[in-house]
CSV table of C-alpha atoms in Angstrom, one decimal:
chain,number,residue,atom,x,y,z
A,786,MET,CA,-0.3,0.2,-0.1
A,787,LYS,CA,1.2,3.4,-0.8
A,788,PRO,CA,1.7,5.8,1.8
A,789,ASN,CA,-0.7,8.8,2.5
A,790,VAL,CA,1.4,12.0,1.2
A,791,LEU,CA,0.1,15.0,1.8
A,792,THR,CA,1.1,17.6,-1.0
A,793,ILE,CA,0.3,21.0,-1.8
A,794,ALA,CA,-2.5,20.7,-3.6
A,795,THR,CA,-4.1,18.6,-1.2
A,796,VAL,CA,-3.7,21.1,1.8
A,797,PHE,CA,-4.9,23.9,-0.5
A,798,SER,CA,-8.3,21.6,-1.5
A,799,LEU,CA,-8.5,21.0,2.2
A,800,LEU,CA,-8.3,24.5,3.4
A,801,GLY,CA,-10.9,25.2,0.6
A,802,LEU,CA,-8.4,27.4,-1.8
A,803,THR,CA,-9.3,27.0,-5.5
A,804,VAL,CA,-7.4,27.9,-8.4
A,805,SER,CA,-8.8,30.8,-10.4
A,806,GLY,CA,-8.5,33.5,-13.0
A,807,PRO,CA,-7.1,36.5,-11.4
A,808,VAL,CA,-8.4,39.9,-11.9
A,809,GLY,CA,-6.2,42.3,-14.0
A,810,ALA,CA,-3.4,39.5,-14.6
A,811,ALA,CA,-2.4,40.0,-18.2
A,812,VAL,CA,0.9,38.8,-20.3
A,813,VAL,CA,3.2,42.0,-20.6
A,814,SER,CA,5.5,40.4,-23.3
A,815,LYS,CA,6.3,37.2,-24.9
A,816,TRP,CA,8.9,36.3,-26.7
A,817,GLU,CA,8.3,32.5,-29.0
A,818,PHE,CA,11.4,32.5,-31.1
A,819,ASN,CA,9.4,31.9,-34.4
A,820,ASP,CA,11.3,34.7,-36.5
A,821,PRO,CA,12.1,35.3,-39.8
A,822,PRO,CA,15.8,35.4,-40.0
A,823,GLY,CA,17.7,38.5,-38.6
A,824,LEU,CA,18.9,39.7,-35.5
A,825,THR,CA,15.5,40.5,-33.9
A,826,ALA,CA,13.5,38.3,-30.9
A,827,PHE,CA,10.0,39.8,-31.8
A,828,ASP,CA,7.9,40.3,-28.9
A,829,SER,CA,4.4,38.6,-29.7
A,830,VAL,CA,2.3,40.7,-27.0
A,831,ASP,CA,4.1,44.4,-27.2
A,832,GLY,CA,6.9,46.2,-28.5
A,833,ASN,CA,9.4,44.8,-26.3
A,834,ASP,CA,11.5,43.3,-29.1
A,835,GLY,CA,14.9,42.0,-28.2
A,836,THR,CA,17.8,41.3,-30.2
A,837,TYR,CA,20.0,37.4,-30.8
A,838,LYS,CA,23.3,38.4,-29.3
A,839,TYR,CA,26.5,35.7,-30.4
A,840,TYR,CA,24.5,33.8,-33.0
A,841,GLU,CA,25.4,34.1,-36.7
A,842,THR,CA,25.2,37.6,-38.3
A,843,SER,CA,21.4,36.4,-39.8
A,844,PRO,CA,20.1,33.7,-37.6
A,845,GLY,CA,17.4,31.8,-38.2
A,846,PRO,CA,14.5,31.2,-38.5
A,847,PHE,CA,14.3,29.1,-35.1
A,848,GLY,CA,10.9,27.7,-36.1
A,849,GLY,CA,10.0,28.3,-32.1
A,850,ILE,CA,13.0,26.7,-30.6
A,851,LEU,CA,15.9,28.8,-29.9
A,852,PRO,CA,19.2,26.7,-28.8
A,853,PHE,CA,21.5,28.2,-25.9
A,854,ASN,CA,25.3,27.1,-25.7
A,855,GLY,CA,26.0,27.8,-22.3
A,856,THR,CA,28.8,30.2,-23.0
A,857,THR,CA,27.7,33.3,-25.2
A,858,ASN,CA,24.3,32.8,-26.7
A,859,PHE,CA,21.3,35.0,-25.5
A,860,VAL,CA,18.5,37.8,-26.0
A,861,ASP,CA,19.1,41.1,-25.2
A,862,VAL,CA,15.6,43.0,-24.7
A,863,PRO,CA,16.0,46.8,-23.8
A,864,ASN,CA,14.8,48.1,-20.7
A,865,SER,CA,11.0,49.4,-20.7
A,866,SER,CA,8.5,50.3,-18.1
A,867,SER,CA,6.5,47.5,-19.1
A,868,LEU,CA,9.0,45.1,-17.6
A,869,ASN,CA,9.4,47.0,-14.2
A,870,PHE,CA,6.8,46.2,-11.4
A,871,GLY,CA,7.7,48.4,-8.9
A,872,THR,CA,6.3,46.5,-5.5
A,873,GLY,CA,3.3,45.0,-7.3
A,874,ASN,CA,2.3,41.5,-8.2
A,875,PHE,CA,4.1,39.8,-11.4
A,876,SER,CA,4.9,36.3,-13.3
A,877,VAL,CA,7.7,34.7,-15.3
A,878,GLY,CA,7.6,31.7,-17.2
A,879,ALA,CA,9.3,29.5,-20.2
A,880,ARG,CA,9.1,26.3,-21.7
A,881,ILE,CA,12.3,25.1,-21.9
A,882,LYS,CA,14.4,21.7,-22.3
A,883,THR,CA,17.5,21.0,-20.8
A,884,THR,CA,19.9,18.6,-18.8
A,885,SER,CA,22.4,20.8,-17.3
A,886,LEU,CA,23.0,21.1,-13.2
A,887,GLY,CA,24.8,24.5,-13.0
A,888,LEU,CA,23.5,27.6,-11.8
A,889,GLU,CA,22.1,29.2,-15.2
A,890,LEU,CA,19.7,32.1,-16.1
A,891,ILE,CA,16.6,31.9,-17.6
A,892,VAL,CA,15.2,35.1,-17.4
A,893,ASP,CA,17.0,38.1,-15.6
A,894,LYS,CA,16.4,41.8,-15.1
A,895,ARG,CA,18.5,43.4,-12.0
A,896,ILE,CA,20.8,45.8,-11.1
A,897,GLU,CA,23.8,43.5,-9.8
A,898,GLY,CA,27.2,44.4,-10.4
A,899,SER,CA,26.8,48.2,-11.1
A,900,GLY,CA,25.5,48.6,-7.8
A,901,PRO,CA,22.9,47.4,-5.0
A,902,VAL,CA,21.0,44.6,-6.1
A,903,GLN,CA,17.5,45.2,-7.3
A,904,GLY,CA,15.2,43.4,-9.4
A,905,TYR,CA,14.2,39.9,-10.4
A,906,SER,CA,15.6,36.7,-11.8
A,907,PHE,CA,14.5,33.1,-12.7
A,908,PHE,CA,17.0,30.3,-12.9
A,909,ILE,CA,18.1,27.0,-12.4
A,910,GLY,CA,20.1,25.6,-9.9
A,911,SER,CA,21.4,21.8,-9.8
A,912,GLY,CA,18.1,21.5,-12.0
A,913,ASN,CA,15.5,22.8,-9.5
A,914,LEU,CA,13.8,26.0,-10.3
A,915,GLY,CA,14.6,29.2,-8.2
A,916,PHE,CA,14.0,33.0,-8.2
A,917,GLN,CA,15.4,35.8,-6.8
A,918,LEU,CA,13.6,39.1,-5.5
A,919,ALA,CA,15.8,41.9,-4.9
A,920,ASP,CA,15.2,45.7,-3.6
A,921,GLY,CA,18.0,47.6,-3.3
A,922,THR,CA,17.5,47.9,0.4
A,923,GLY,CA,20.7,46.4,1.8
A,924,SER,CA,24.0,44.2,1.0
A,925,ASN,CA,24.4,41.7,-2.2
A,926,PHE,CA,24.3,39.1,0.3
A,927,CYS,CA,21.2,37.4,-0.5
A,928,SER,CA,19.1,36.1,2.9
A,929,THR,CA,16.2,37.2,4.7
A,930,GLY,CA,18.2,39.2,7.2
A,931,SER,CA,17.4,43.2,7.5
A,932,SER,CA,20.8,44.0,6.2
A,933,SER,CA,20.9,42.1,3.0
A,934,GLY,CA,18.8,43.6,-0.4
A,935,CYS,CA,17.9,40.2,-2.0
A,936,THR,CA,16.5,36.7,-1.0
A,937,ASN,CA,16.8,33.6,-3.3
A,938,TYR,CA,14.4,31.1,-2.9
A,939,SER,CA,14.5,27.6,-4.1
A,940,GLY,CA,11.8,25.2,-5.4
A,941,GLY,CA,13.4,22.4,-4.4
A,942,SER,CA,13.4,18.6,-6.3
A,943,ALA,CA,10.0,19.1,-6.8
A,944,THR,CA,10.9,21.7,-9.3
A,945,PHE,CA,13.7,19.1,-11.0
A,946,ILE,CA,13.1,19.7,-15.0
A,947,ALA,CA,16.9,18.8,-16.0
A,948,ASP,CA,15.6,15.5,-17.5
A,949,GLY,CA,16.2,16.5,-21.4
A,950,LEU,CA,12.3,17.0,-21.7
A,951,TRP,CA,10.5,19.8,-22.2
A,952,HIS,CA,8.6,21.7,-19.4
A,953,ASP,CA,5.9,24.7,-19.0
A,954,VAL,CA,7.8,26.1,-16.0
A,955,SER,CA,7.0,29.8,-14.2
A,956,VAL,CA,7.1,31.4,-10.9
A,957,THR,CA,4.3,33.7,-9.8
A,958,VAL,CA,4.7,36.6,-6.9
A,959,ASP,CA,1.8,38.0,-4.9
A,960,ARG,CA,4.1,40.2,-2.9
A,961,THR,CA,1.1,40.5,0.1
A,962,ASN,CA,0.5,37.1,0.4
A,963,PRO,CA,2.3,34.7,2.5
A,964,LEU,CA,1.7,32.0,0.1
A,965,GLY,CA,2.0,34.5,-2.7
A,966,GLY,CA,5.4,32.7,-4.3
A,967,GLN,CA,4.6,29.8,-6.0
A,968,PHE,CA,7.0,27.7,-8.6
A,969,PHE,CA,4.6,26.1,-11.4
A,970,VAL,CA,6.0,22.8,-13.5
A,971,ASP,CA,3.6,21.6,-16.6
A,972,GLY,CA,0.8,23.5,-15.0
A,973,VAL,CA,1.2,22.1,-11.4
A,974,LEU,CA,2.0,24.1,-8.2
A,975,LYS,CA,4.8,22.4,-6.7
A,976,SER,CA,6.3,24.5,-4.2
A,977,THR,CA,5.6,27.9,-2.2
A,978,PHE,CA,7.6,30.8,-0.7
A,979,ASN,CA,6.8,33.8,1.3
A,980,PRO,CA,7.5,36.9,-1.0
A,981,THR,CA,6.4,39.8,1.8
A,982,PHE,CA,9.8,40.1,3.3
A,983,ARG,CA,11.1,41.9,0.6
A,984,THR,CA,8.6,45.2,0.3
A,985,GLY,CA,10.5,47.8,-1.9
A,986,SER,CA,10.5,48.1,-5.4
A,987,VAL,CA,12.0,45.8,-8.3
A,988,THR,CA,12.1,48.8,-11.0
A,989,ASN,CA,15.4,49.1,-12.6
A,990,ASN,CA,17.3,50.7,-15.5
A,991,LYS,CA,18.9,47.7,-16.6
A,992,ASN,CA,18.1,45.5,-19.8
A,993,LEU,CA,16.0,42.2,-19.4
A,994,THR,CA,18.1,39.2,-20.7
A,995,ILE,CA,17.3,36.0,-22.0
A,996,GLY,CA,19.8,33.5,-20.8
A,997,ARG,CA,22.1,35.3,-18.9
A,998,ARG,CA,22.8,37.5,-16.1
A,999,SER,CA,21.8,41.2,-16.9
A,1000,ASP,CA,24.5,43.0,-15.1
A,1001,SER,CA,27.1,40.8,-14.2
A,1002,SER,CA,31.0,39.5,-15.0
A,1003,ASN,CA,29.8,36.4,-13.9
A,1004,PRO,CA,27.2,35.5,-16.6
A,1005,GLY,CA,25.4,32.4,-15.7
A,1006,PHE,CA,24.9,31.6,-19.5
A,1007,LEU,CA,21.8,29.1,-20.1
A,1008,ASN,CA,22.8,25.5,-21.8
A,1009,GLY,CA,19.3,24.2,-23.3
A,1010,THR,CA,16.7,24.8,-25.3
A,1011,LEU,CA,13.6,27.5,-25.0
A,1012,SER,CA,10.6,27.8,-27.3
A,1013,CYS,CA,8.7,30.4,-25.1
A,1014,VAL,CA,9.4,33.4,-22.4
A,1015,TYR,CA,6.8,35.5,-20.7
A,1016,VAL,CA,6.6,38.0,-18.5
A,1017,ALA,CA,3.2,39.3,-16.8
A,1018,GLU,CA,2.0,41.9,-14.6
A,1019,GLY,CA,-0.3,39.9,-11.9
A,1020,ILE,CA,-0.4,36.1,-11.2
A,1021,VAL,CA,0.1,34.4,-14.5
A,1022,SER,CA,1.5,30.8,-14.4
A,1023,ASN,CA,1.1,29.5,-17.4
A,1024,GLY,CA,1.4,32.1,-20.2
A,1025,CYS,CA,3.2,30.5,-22.7
A,1026,GLN,CA,-0.4,28.6,-23.3
A,1027,ASP,CA,-3.0,31.1,-24.4
A,1028,SER,CA,-5.8,32.2,-22.6
A,1029,GLN,CA,-5.2,30.0,-19.6
A,1030,VAL,CA,-3.9,31.6,-16.3
A,1031,LYS,CA,-4.0,30.3,-12.4
A,1032,SER,CA,-3.8,32.1,-9.5
A,1033,VAL,CA,-4.1,31.8,-5.1
A,1034,PRO,CA,-6.5,33.4,-3.2
A,1035,GLU,CA,-5.1,36.3,-1.2
A,1036,LYS,CA,-4.4,35.0,2.1
A,1037,SER,CA,-4.5,31.2,3.6
A,1038,PRO,CA,-4.3,30.4,7.1
A,1039,ILE,CA,-1.9,27.9,6.3
A,1040,SER,CA,1.0,27.5,8.8
A,1041,ALA,CA,4.6,27.8,8.1
A,1042,LEU,CA,5.2,24.6,9.8
A,1043,VAL,CA,2.8,22.8,7.4
A,1044,LEU,CA,4.7,24.5,4.5
A,1045,PHE,CA,7.8,23.4,5.7
A,1046,SER,CA,6.7,19.8,6.1
A,1047,LEU,CA,5.7,19.7,2.5
A,1048,GLY,CA,9.1,20.8,1.6
A,1049,ALA,CA,8.4,24.3,0.7
A,1050,ALA,CA,10.8,26.4,-1.0
A,1051,SER,CA,13.6,27.1,0.7
A,1052,THR,CA,15.8,30.1,1.0
A,1053,LEU,CA,19.2,30.0,0.1
A,1054,LYS,CA,21.4,32.2,2.2
A,1055,ARG,CA,24.0,33.3,-0.8
A,1056,LYS,CA,24.1,35.7,-3.5
A,1057,LEU,CA,23.2,34.2,-6.7
């Protein structure tokens, strides 16, 4: 007989929490890499077009499948007010295939090397999903301490994706909800974290980069393949699939002890 396993989804169900479409949530930009030959990575939602960096002089067409070699390739998207979310809620997601176990960036938009760390970063570490929320209020040594300016959150082994298969992945951030940090894999909620400690703005003047750090001499190049990347205002867990959004209600009485027992997202105490 299989042992009873208390999953996050089960706890949500027992507490009467539902999955529903949020009010006002919208994908801001989406890059699907289905472009004609050339250096432009077109934004299929808005005008935040990017540039293919260190591919061929006239790369593509990629046919919706963009390779990253782990050493030079990335996409550079100019800074825009629509990619800065201030103190509001937002989401980042991608469709990805990789076998890499390194610390590698999917999406990054941060001041990092040139000043106090500020912004957001969605990454992979040891094959697991991770996320950094940075509000520029302290040191660049990330922790939950009041002297730090950033916090790293790991989705843990429940979010392992480095198996060579395609996965839809996302992180959603409701910044006033103790359960508001959510990691999704293939449309399923896998892990949660508490983002409420970081109350400052994530807005910064750096470009958004896909496949590397945006402001660091340690680039963290992605070694894998992407077929979609999106950023959204509000809570959108699967923006790579049109007209599908998921959210969690504003508050929940679930205790930190229960979250710990479920293997909820852990906090990493080092700079990404």
